[in-house]
Coordinates of C-alpha atoms in Angstrom, one line a residue:
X1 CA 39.1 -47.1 -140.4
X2 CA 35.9 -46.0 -138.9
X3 CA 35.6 -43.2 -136.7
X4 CA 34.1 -43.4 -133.7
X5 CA 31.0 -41.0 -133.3
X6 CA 32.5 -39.3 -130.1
X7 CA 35.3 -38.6 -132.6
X8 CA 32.5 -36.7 -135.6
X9 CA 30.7 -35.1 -132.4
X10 CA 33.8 -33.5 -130.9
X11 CA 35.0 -32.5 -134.3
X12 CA 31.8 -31.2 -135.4
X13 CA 32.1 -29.4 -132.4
X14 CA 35.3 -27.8 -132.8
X15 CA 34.5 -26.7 -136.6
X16 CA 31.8 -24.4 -135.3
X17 CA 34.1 -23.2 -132.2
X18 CA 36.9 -22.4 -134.4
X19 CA 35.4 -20.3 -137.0
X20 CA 34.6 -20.2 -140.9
X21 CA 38.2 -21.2 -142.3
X22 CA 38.1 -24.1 -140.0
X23 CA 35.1 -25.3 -141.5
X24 CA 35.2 -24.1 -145.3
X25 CA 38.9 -26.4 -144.8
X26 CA 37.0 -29.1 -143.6
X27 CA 34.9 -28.9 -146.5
X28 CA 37.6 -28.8 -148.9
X29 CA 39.9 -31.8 -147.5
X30 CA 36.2 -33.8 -147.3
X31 CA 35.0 -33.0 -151.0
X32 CA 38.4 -34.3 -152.4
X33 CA 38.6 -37.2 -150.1
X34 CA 34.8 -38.1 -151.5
X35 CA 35.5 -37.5 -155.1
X36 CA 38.0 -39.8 -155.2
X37 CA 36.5 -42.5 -153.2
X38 CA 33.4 -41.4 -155.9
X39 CA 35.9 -42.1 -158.9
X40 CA 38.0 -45.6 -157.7
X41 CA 34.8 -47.4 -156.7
X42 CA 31.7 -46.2 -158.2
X43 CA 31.2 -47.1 -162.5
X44 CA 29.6 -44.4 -162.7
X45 CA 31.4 -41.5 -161.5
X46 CA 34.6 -43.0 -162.8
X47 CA 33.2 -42.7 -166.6
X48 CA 31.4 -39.4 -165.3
X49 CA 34.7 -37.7 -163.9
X50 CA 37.0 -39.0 -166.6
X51 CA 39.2 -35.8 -167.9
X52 CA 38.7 -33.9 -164.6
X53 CA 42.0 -33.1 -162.2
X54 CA 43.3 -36.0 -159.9
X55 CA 42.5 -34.1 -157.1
X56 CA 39.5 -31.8 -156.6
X57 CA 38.9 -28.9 -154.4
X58 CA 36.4 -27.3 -156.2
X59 CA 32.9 -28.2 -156.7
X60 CA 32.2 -26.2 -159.9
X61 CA 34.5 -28.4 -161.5
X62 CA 32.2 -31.1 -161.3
X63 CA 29.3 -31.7 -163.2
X64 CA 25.4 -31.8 -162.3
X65 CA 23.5 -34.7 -161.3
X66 CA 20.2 -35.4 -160.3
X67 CA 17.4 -38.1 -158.7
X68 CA 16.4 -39.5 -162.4
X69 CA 19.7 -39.9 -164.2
X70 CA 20.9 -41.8 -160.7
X71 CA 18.4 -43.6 -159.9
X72 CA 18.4 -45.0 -163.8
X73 CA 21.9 -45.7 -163.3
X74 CA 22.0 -47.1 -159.7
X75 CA 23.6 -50.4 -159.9
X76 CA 26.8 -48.2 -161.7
X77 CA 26.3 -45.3 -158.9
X78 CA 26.7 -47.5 -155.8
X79 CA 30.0 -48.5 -154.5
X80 CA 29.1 -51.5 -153.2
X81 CA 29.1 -54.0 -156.1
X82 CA 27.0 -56.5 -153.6
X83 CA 24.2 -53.9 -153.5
X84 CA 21.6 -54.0 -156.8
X85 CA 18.8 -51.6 -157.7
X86 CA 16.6 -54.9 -157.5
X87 CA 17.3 -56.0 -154.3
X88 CA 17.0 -52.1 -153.0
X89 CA 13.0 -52.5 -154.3
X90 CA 12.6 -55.9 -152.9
X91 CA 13.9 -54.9 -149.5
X92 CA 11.4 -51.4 -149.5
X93 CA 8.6 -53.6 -151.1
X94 CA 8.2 -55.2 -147.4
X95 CA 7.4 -52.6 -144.7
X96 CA 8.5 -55.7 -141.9
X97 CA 12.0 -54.3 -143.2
X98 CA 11.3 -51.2 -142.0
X99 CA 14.4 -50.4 -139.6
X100 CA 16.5 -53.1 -140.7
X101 CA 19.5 -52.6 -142.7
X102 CA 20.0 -53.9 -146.3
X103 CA 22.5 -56.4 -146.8
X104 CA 22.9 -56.1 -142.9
X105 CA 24.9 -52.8 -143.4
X106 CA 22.9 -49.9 -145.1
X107 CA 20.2 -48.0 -144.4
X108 CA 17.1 -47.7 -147.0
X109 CA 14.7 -44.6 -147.2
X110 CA 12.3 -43.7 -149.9
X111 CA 11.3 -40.5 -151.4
X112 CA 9.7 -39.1 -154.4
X113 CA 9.7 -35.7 -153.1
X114 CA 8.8 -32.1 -154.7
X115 CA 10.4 -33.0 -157.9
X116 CA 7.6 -36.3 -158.4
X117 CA 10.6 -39.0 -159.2
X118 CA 10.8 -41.4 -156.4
X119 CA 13.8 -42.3 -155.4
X120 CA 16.2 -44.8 -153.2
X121 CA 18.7 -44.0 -151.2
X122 CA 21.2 -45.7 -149.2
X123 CA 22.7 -44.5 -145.4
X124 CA 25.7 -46.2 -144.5
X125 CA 27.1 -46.1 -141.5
X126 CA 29.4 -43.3 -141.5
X127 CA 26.4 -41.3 -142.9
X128 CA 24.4 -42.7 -139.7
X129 CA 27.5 -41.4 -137.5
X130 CA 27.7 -37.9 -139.1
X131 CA 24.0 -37.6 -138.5
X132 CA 24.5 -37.9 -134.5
X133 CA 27.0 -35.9 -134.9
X134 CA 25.6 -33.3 -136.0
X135 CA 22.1 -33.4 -134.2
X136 CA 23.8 -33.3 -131.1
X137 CA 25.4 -29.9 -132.4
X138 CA 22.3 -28.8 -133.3
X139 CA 20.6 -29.6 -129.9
X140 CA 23.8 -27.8 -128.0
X141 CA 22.6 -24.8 -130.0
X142 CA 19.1 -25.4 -129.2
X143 CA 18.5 -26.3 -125.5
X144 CA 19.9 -24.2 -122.4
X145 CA 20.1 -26.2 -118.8
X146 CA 17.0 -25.1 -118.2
X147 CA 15.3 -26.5 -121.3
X148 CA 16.8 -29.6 -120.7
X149 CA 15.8 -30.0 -116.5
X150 CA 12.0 -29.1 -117.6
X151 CA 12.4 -32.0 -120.2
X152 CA 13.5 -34.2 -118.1
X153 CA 11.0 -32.8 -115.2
X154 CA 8.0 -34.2 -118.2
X155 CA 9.4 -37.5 -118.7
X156 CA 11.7 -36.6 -121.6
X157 CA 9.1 -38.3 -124.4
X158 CA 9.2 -37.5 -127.6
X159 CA 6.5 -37.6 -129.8
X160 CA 7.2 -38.3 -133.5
X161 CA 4.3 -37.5 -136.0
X162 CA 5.5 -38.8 -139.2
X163 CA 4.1 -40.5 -142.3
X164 CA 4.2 -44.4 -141.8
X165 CA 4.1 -47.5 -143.5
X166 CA 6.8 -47.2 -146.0
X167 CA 10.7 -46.6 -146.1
X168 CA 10.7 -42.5 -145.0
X169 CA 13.6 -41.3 -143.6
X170 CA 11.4 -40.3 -140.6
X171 CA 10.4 -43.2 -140.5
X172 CA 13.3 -45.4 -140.2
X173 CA 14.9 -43.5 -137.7
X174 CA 12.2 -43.5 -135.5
X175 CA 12.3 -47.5 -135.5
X176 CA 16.2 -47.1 -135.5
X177 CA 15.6 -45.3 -132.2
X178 CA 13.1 -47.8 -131.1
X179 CA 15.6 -50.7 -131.2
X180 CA 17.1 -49.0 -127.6
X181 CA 14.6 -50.8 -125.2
X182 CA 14.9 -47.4 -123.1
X183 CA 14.4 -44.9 -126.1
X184 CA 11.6 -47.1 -127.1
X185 CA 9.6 -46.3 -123.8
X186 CA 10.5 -42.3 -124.0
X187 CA 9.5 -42.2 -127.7
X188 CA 6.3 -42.0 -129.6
X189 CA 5.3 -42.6 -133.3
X190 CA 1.8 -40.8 -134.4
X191 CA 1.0 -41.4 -138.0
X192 CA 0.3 -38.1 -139.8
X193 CA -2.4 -40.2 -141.8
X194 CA -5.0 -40.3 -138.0
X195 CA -7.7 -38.1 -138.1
X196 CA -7.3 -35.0 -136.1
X197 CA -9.6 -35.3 -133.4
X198 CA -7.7 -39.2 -133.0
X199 CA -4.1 -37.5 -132.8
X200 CA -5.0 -35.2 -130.9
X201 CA -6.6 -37.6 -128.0
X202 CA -3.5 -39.5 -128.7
X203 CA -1.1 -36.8 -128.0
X204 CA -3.1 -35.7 -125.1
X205 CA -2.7 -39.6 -123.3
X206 CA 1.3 -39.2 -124.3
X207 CA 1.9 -35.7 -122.9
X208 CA 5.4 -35.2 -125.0
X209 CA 8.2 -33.1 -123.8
X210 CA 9.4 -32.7 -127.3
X211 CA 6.8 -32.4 -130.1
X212 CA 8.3 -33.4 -133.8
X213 CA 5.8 -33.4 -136.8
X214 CA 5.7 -32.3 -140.3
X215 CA 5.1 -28.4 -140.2
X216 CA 1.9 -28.1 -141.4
X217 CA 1.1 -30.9 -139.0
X218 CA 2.5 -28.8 -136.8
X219 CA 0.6 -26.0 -137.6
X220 CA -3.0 -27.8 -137.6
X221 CA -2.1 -29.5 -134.0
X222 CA -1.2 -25.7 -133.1
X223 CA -4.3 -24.7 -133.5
X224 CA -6.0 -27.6 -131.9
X225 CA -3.8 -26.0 -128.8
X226 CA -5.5 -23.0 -129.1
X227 CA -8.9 -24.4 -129.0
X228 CA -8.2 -25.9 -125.9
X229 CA -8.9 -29.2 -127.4
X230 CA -5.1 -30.7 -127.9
X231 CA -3.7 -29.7 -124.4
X232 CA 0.0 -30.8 -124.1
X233 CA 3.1 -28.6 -122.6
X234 CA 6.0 -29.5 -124.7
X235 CA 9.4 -27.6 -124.3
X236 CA 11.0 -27.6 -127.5
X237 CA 8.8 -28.5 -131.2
X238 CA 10.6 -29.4 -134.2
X239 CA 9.4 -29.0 -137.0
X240 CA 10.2 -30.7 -140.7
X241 CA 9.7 -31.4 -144.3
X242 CA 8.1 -28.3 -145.1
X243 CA 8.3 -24.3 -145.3
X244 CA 5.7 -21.9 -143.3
X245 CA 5.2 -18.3 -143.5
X246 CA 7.4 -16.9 -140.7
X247 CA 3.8 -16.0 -139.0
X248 CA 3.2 -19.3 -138.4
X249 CA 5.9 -20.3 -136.5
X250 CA 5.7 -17.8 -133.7
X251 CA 2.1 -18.6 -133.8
X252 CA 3.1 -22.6 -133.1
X253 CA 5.2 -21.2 -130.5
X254 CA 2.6 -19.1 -128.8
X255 CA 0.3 -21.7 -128.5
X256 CA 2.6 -24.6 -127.5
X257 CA 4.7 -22.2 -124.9
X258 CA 7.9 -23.5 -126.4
X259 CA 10.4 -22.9 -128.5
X260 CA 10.2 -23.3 -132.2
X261 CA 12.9 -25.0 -134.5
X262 CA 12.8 -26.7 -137.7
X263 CA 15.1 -28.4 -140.0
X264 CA 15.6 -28.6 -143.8
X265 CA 17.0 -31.9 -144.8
X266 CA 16.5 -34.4 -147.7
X267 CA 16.7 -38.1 -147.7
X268 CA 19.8 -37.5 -150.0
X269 CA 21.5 -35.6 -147.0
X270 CA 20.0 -36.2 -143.4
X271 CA 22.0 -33.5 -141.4
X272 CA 21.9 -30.9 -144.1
X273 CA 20.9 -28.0 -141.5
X274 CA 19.2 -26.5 -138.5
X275 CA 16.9 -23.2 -137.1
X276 CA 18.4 -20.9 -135.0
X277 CA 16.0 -18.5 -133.0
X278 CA 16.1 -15.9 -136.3
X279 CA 14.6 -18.5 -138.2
X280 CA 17.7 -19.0 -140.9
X281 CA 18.7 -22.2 -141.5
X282 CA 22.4 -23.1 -140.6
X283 CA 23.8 -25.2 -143.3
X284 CA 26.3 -28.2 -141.9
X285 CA 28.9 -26.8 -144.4
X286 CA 31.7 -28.8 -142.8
X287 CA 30.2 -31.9 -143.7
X288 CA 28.0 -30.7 -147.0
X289 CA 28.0 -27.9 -150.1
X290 CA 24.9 -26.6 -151.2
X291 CA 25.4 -24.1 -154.1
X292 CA 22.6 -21.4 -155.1
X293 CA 22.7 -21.5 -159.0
X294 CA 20.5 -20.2 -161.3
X295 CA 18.5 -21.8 -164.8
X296 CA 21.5 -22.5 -166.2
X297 CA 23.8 -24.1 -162.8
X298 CA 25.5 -21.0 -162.7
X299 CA 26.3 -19.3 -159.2
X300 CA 23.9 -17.0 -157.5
X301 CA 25.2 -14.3 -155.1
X302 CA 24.7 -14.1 -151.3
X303 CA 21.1 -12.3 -151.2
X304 CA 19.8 -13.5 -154.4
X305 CA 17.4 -16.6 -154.3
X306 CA 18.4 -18.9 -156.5
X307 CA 16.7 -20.8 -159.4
X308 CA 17.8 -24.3 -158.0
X309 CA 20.2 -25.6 -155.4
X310 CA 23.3 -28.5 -155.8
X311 CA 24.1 -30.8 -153.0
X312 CA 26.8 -32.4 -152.7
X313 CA 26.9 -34.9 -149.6
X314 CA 30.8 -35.1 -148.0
X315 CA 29.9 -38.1 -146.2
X316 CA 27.8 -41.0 -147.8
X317 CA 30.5 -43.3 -149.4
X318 CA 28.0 -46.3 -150.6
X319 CA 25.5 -43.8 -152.6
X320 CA 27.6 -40.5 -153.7
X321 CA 24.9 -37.9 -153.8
X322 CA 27.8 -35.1 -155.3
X323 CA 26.6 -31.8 -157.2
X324 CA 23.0 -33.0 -157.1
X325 CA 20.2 -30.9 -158.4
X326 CA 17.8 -30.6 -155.1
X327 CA 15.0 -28.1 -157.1
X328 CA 14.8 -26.0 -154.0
X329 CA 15.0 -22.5 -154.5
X330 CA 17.4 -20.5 -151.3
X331 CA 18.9 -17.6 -150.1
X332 CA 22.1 -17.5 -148.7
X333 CA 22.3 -14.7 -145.9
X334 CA 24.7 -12.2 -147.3
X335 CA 26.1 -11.0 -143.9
X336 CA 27.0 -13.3 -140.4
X337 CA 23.9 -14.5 -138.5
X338 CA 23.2 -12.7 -135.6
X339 CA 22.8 -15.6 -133.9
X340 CA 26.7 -15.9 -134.1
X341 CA 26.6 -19.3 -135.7
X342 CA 29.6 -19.7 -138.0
X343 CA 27.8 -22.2 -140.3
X344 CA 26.2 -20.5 -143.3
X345 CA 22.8 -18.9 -142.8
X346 CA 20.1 -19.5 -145.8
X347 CA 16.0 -19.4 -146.1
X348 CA 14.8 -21.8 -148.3
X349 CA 12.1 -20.5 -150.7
X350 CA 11.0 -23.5 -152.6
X351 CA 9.5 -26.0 -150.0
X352 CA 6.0 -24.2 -149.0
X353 CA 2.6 -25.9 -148.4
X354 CA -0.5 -25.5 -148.5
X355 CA -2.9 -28.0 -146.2
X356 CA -6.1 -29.1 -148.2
X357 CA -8.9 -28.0 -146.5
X358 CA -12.3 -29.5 -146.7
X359 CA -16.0 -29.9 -144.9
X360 CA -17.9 -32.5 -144.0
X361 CA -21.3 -32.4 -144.4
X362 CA -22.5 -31.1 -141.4
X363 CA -19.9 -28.1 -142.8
X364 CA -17.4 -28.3 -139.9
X365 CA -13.6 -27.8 -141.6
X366 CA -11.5 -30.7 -141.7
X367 CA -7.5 -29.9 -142.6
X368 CA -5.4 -32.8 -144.1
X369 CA -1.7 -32.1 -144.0
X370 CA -0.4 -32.8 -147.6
X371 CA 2.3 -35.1 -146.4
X372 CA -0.7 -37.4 -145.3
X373 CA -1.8 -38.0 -149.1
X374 CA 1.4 -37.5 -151.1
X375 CA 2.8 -40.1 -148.5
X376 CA 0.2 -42.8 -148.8
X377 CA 1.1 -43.0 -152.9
X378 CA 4.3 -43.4 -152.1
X379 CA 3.8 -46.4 -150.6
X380 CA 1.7 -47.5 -154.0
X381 CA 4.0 -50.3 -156.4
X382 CA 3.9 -49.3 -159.4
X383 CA 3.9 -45.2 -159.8
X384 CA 6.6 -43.5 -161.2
X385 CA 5.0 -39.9 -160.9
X386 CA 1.9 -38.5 -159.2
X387 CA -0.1 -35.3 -158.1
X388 CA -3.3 -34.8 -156.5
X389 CA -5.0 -31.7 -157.2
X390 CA -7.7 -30.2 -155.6
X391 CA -10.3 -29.1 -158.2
X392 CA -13.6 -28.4 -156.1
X393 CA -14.4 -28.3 -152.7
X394 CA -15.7 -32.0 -152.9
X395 CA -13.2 -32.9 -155.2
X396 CA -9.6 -34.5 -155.6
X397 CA -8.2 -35.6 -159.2
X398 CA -5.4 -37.7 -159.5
X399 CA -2.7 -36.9 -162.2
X400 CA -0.5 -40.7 -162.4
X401 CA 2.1 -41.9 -164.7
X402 CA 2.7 -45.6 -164.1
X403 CA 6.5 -46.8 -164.3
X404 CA 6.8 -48.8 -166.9
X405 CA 5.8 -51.9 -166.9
X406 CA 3.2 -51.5 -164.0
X407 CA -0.7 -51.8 -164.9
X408 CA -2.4 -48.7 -164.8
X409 CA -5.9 -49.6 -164.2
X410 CA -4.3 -52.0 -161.0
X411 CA -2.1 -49.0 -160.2
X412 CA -5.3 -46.5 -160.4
X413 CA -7.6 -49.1 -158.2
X414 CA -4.8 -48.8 -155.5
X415 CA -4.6 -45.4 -155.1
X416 CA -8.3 -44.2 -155.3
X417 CA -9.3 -47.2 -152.6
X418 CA -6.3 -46.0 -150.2
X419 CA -7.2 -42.3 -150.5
X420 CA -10.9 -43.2 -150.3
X421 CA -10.5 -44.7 -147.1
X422 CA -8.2 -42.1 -145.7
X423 CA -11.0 -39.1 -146.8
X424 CA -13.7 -41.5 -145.5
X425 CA -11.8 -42.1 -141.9
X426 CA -11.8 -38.0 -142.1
X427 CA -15.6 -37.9 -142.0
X428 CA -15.3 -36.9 -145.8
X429 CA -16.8 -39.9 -147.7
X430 CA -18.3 -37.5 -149.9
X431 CA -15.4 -35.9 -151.4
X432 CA -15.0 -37.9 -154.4
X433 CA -11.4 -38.9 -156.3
X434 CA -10.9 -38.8 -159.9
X435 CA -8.6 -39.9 -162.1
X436 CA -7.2 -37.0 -164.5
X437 CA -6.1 -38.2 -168.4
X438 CA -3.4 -35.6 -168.2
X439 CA -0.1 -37.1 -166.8
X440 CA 1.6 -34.7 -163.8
X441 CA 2.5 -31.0 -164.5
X442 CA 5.2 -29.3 -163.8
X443 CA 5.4 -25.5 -162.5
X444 CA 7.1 -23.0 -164.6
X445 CA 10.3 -23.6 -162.4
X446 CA 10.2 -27.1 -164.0
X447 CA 9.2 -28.5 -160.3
X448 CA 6.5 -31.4 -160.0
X449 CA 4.1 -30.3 -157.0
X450 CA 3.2 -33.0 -155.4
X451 CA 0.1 -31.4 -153.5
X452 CA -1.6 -28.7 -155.3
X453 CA -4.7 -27.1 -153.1
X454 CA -7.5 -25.6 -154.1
X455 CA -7.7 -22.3 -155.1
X456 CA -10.1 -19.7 -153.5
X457 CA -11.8 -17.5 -156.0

């Protein structure tokens, strides 16, 4: 029986009133009830999970997984025998499906992340219900009356600056919301991929009352603030996808006049966590389990910063995401928040990024948020793994490794017209894109960088 979203919000509600043990129980009852939904209708956790307890309170207990070794096995991993890896990649293949459901009942988003794999990933409706839930806790803990009459005093719009064109999980909610003929008129969608001085006219015409873009979107349009040039009086910017020096967001905040907040989610886990005003991270533990380990998926301490993190999601029951390997590196706060949130307080120390920065030829700077590029090949058939590093100052090369299967010369043709044409709408047709002969490298931490910027000498 499905429970009604009034039902998740009052109880997410009452989790955080109540205290730690109310929520660490919720946790427990939630991560047994999952593991054996996981085990009686997914293949692949039944083989996966053979020999472990009946009935299992304990994450540790369980053993890692992660995007490639799912993603390889995906028909076995779903629950829903009617749901196929093929028919996943047909239905992302066609942006027009963008903010429809698969099969009429699931969700789709795309990633291919820090870690280079891309992967697929289904929100069912529960999931969807969870993530209401939970945003409207996070909101609660965000806005005061006040905040919310000078919102509603500037037309409550909200202006989304996301990546678009393919299956993000930005993406799709912003056409989910869109589908509400009154939520479609109060919110925007800016594509992260418009030249500045375009987004910035844009975002002047809109006048948003909310501000939501990728951080170091976030940061650039800051900026733009300050020069007088982007001139908008938002109450509240959210910011996602990406880590800042803490400099930087009192910075955003100074120029914008509002408050600050950000989020660290995945496409694996939606309402993973929210900002409070110290600028730690509150994990939604009563509906998720993220474990600091180290090299070897042992536990880490409170205080310690961990090699890797593993996520277990408590309530996606079509696509069990359960001790998953995220490759984010975090700190869990060893002592209560003094925020007075309940819900676990972490920094996350593996998500930075740099913009790429670069000048056109009359030598005025032009910033490209990495999302922009990293973004556009995602929406490339064909690419299993990519990184664009920044070699010169007129330079990008292009490290690809084609799935199998896929051309790579057709592949290679795809990616250097569509990143041609995005430097060339940034005044920077001069900037030239090669292709690299080495395949993608990973960092010491065994982490793909998607974006690696140039390095000043």
């Amino acid at each position: 029986m499905r429970e009604s979203r009034l039902s998740l919000l009052l109880d997410a509600r009452a989790a955080r009133k109540h205290g730690r043990e109310a929520i660490a129980r919720r946790q427990r009852e939630r991560l047994t009830d999952i593991v054996a939904h996981a085990r009686a209708h997914s293949p692949y956790y039944r083989q996966l999970y053979e020999g472990l307890p009946e009935r299992v309170t304990d994450p540790a207990l369980l053993p890692v997984t992660g995007k490639a070794e799912l993603m390889a096995r995906f028909d076995d991993w779903v629950t829903d025998p009617a749901v196929t890896l093929a028919a996943a990649q047909a239905f992302i293949a066609d942006p027009a499906r963008i903010g429809h459901k698969l099969a009429g009942r699931y969700t789709v988003v795309t990633t291919s992340g820090t870690t280079g794999a891309r992967g697929i990933f289904l929100i069912d409706h529960k999931t969807l219900a969870v993530t209401s839930a939970c945003a409207a806790r996070m909101l609660s803990a965000w806005l005061t009356a006040p905040d919310l009459a000078r919102i509603l005093a500037r037309g409550a719009r909200i202006a989304m600056v996301n990546a678009t064109g393919g299956h993000f999980a930005s993406v799709t909610a912003a056409a989910a919301l869109r589908t509400n003929p009154l939520r479609r008129r109060l919110i925007g969608e800016f594509s992260v991929h418009t030249p500045l001085p375009e987004l910035v006219a844009a975002l002047n015409r809109f006048r948003p009352a909310i501000l939501a873009p990728y951080a170091t979107t976030g940061a650039l349009l800051a900026s733009e603030q300050h020069a007088g040039r982007l001139r908008i009086d938002p109450v509240l910017v959210v910011l996602s996808a990406e880590g800042l020096p803490d400099t930087e967001y009192d910075r955003i905040g100074s120029a914008f006049g509002a408050k600050v907040r950000q989020g660290y989610a995945a496409s694996e886990c939606t309402f993973l966590s929210f900002s409070c005003q110290h600028k730690w991270l509150h994990v939604s533990s009563d509906w998720a389990v993220l474990e600091p380990v180290d090299a070897e998926h042992q536990p880490v301490p409170a205080g310690q910063t961990s090699h890797t993190t593993l996520l277990s999601n408590l309530a996606n029951r079509i696509q069990p995401i359960l001790r998953y390997d995220l490759g984010d590196a975090i700190l869990v706060r060893p002592d209560p928040c003094p925020c007075g949130d309940p819900l676990p307080a972490i920094r996350v120390h593996g998500r930075s990024a740099d913009v790429l920065t670069f000048h056109t030829r009359a030598g005025v700077a032009v910033t490209i948020a990495p999302l922009a590029i990293s973004t556009l090949l995602d929406r490339i058939p064909g690419i299993e793994f990519s990184q664009i590093v920044h070699t010169t100052p007129v330079e990008l090369s292009i490290r690809l490794q084609p799935l199998d299967g896929a051309d790579p010369e057709l592949v290679w043709q795809q990616v250097h017209t569509h990143i041609s044409r995005l430097l060339t709408d940034h005044q920077l047709g001069h900037v030239t894109v090669t292709r690299d002969t080495e395949p993608p490298q990973q960092t010491p931490g065994g982490k793909y960088r998607t974006v690696i910027p140039l390095i000043s000498s």
